[in-house]
mmCIF file of C-alpha atoms in Angstrom:
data_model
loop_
_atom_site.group_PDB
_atom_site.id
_atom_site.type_symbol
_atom_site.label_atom_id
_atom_site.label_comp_id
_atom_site.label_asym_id
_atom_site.label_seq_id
_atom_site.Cartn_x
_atom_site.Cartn_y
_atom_site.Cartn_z
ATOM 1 C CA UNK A 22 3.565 9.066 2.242
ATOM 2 C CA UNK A 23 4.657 5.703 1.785
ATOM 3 C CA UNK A 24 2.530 3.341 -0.582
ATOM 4 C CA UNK A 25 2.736 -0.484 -1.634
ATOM 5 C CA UNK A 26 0.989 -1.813 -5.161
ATOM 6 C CA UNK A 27 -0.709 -5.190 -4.880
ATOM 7 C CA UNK A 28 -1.974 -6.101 -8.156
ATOM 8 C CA UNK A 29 -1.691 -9.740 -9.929
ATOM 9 C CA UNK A 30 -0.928 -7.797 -13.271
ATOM 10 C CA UNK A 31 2.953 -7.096 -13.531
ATOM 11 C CA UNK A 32 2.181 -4.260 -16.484
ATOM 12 C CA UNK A 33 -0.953 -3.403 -13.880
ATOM 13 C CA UNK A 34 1.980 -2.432 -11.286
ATOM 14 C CA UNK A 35 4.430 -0.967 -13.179
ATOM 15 C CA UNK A 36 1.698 1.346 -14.788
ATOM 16 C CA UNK A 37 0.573 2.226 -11.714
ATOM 17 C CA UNK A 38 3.926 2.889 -10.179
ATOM 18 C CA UNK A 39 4.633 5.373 -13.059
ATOM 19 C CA UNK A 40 1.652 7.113 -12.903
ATOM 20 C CA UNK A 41 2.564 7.375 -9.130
ATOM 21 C CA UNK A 42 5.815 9.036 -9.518
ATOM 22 C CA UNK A 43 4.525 11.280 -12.325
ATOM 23 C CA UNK A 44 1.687 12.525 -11.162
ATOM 24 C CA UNK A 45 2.014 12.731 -6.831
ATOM 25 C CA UNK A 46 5.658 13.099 -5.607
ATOM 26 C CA UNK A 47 4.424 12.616 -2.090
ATOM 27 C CA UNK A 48 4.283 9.134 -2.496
ATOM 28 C CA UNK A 49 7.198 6.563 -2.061
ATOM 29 C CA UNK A 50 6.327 3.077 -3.406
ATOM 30 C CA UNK A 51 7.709 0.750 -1.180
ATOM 31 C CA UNK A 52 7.390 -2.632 -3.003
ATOM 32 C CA UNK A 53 4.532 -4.377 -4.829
ATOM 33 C CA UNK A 54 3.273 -7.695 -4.764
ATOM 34 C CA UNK A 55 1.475 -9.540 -6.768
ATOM 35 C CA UNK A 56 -1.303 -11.694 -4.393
ATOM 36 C CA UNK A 57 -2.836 -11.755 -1.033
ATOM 37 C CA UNK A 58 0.245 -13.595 0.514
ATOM 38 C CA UNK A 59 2.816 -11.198 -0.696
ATOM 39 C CA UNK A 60 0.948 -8.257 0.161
ATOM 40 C CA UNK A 61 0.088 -9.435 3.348
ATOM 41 C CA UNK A 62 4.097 -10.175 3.896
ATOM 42 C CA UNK A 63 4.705 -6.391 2.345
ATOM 43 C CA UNK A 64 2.158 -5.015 4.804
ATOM 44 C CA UNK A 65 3.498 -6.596 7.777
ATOM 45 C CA UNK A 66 7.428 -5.579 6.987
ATOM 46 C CA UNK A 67 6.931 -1.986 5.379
ATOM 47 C CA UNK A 68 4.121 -0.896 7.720
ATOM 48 C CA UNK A 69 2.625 1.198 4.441
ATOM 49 C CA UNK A 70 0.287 4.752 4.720
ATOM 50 C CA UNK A 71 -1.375 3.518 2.165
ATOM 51 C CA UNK A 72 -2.273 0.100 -0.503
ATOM 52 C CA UNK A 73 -3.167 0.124 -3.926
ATOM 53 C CA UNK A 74 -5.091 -3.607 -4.094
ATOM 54 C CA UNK A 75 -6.891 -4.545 -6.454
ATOM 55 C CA UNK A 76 -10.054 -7.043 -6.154
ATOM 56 C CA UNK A 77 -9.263 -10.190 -8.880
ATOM 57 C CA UNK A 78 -5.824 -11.975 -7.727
ATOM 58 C CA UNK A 79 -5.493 -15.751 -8.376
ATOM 59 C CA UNK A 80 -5.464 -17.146 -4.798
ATOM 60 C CA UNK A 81 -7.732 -14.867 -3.101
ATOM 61 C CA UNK A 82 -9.126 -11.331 -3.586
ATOM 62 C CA UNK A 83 -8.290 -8.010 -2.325
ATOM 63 C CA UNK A 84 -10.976 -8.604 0.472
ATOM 64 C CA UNK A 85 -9.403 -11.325 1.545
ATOM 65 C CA UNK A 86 -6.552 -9.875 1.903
ATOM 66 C CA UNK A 87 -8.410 -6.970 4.084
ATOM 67 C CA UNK A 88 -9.567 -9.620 6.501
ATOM 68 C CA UNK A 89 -6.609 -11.266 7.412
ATOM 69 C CA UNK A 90 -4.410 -8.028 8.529
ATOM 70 C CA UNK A 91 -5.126 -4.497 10.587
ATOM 71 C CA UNK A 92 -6.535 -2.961 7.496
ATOM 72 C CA UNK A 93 -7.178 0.449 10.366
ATOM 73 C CA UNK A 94 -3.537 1.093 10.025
ATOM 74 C CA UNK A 95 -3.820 2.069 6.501
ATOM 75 C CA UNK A 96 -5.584 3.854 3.808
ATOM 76 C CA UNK A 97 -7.207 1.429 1.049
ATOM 77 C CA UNK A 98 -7.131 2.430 -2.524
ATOM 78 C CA UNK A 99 -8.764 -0.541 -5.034
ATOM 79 C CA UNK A 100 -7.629 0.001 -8.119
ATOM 80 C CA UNK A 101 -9.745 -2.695 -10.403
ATOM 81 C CA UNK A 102 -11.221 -3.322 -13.721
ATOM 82 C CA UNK A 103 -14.147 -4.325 -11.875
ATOM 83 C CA UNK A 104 -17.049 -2.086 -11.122
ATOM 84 C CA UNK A 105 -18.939 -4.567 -9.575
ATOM 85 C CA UNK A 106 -17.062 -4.602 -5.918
ATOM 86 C CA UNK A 107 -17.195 -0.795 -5.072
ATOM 87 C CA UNK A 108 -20.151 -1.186 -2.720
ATOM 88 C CA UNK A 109 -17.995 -3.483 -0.827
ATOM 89 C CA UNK A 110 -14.957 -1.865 -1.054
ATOM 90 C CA UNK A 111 -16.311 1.124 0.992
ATOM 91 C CA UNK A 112 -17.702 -1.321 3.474
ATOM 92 C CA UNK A 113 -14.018 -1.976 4.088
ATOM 93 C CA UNK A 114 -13.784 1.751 4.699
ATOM 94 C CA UNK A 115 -11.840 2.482 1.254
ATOM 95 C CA UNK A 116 -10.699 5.621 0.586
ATOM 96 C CA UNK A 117 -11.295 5.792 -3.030
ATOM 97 C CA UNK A 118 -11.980 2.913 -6.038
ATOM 98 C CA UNK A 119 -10.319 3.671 -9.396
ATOM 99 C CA UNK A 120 -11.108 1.893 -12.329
ATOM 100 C CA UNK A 121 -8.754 0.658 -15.176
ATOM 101 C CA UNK A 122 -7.550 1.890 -16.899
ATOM 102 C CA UNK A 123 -6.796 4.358 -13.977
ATOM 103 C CA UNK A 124 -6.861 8.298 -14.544
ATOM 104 C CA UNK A 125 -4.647 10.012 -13.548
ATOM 105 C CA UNK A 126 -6.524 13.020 -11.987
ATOM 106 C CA UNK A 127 -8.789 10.491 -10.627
ATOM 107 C CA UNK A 128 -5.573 8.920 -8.968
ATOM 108 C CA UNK A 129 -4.512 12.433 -7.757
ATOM 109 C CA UNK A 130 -7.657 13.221 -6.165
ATOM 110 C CA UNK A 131 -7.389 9.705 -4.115
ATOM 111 C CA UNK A 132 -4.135 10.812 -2.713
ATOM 112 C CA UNK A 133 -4.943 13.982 -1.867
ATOM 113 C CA UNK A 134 -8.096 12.038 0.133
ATOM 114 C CA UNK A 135 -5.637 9.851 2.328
#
């Protein structure tokens, strides 16, 4: 399963990438970016199974970065500090929305869902 990380936090990535390659093996992180243009450019190039987006990016949010590309092509994990958005998020068909700091058998159980 091939994954990209879009998350304005550099440590917020590179976290997450670790815990990736720790904890589910199945998944290949492609690249990461770090707002809605980059991710929209990674989404586009690497044609991902699945994004790890968080909500919160200076520039625009991880919704806005849902509306501008074919968000049906891929799964949708948020990963956010925010609790607030998770209604939302599911209205954008989301798979799963992990809070930080993320779990890890929270973060398993998300992959095993896509």
């Amino acid at each position: 399963m091939n994954a990209i990380i879009i998350d304005d936090e550099k440590k917020g990535r590179a976290l997450l990438n670790v815990l990736i390659k720790e904890n589910c093996p199945e998944v290949n992180v492609l690249g990461m970016g770090s707002n809605v243009k980059e991710g929209i450019d990674l989404i586009k190039a690497l044609s991902p199974d699945v994004v790890f987006l968080d909500v919160e990016m200076p520039g625009g949010s991880g919704f806005d970065l849902l509306a501008k590309v074919d968000h049906t092509k891929f799964s949708v994990i948020f990963t956010t500090a925010y609790e607030e958005y998770a209604v939302r998020a599911f209205k954008f068909s989301a798979i799963d929305y992990l809070l930080k700091p993320i779990d890890e058998n929270e973060l398993v159980r998300a992959i095993k869902k896509v």
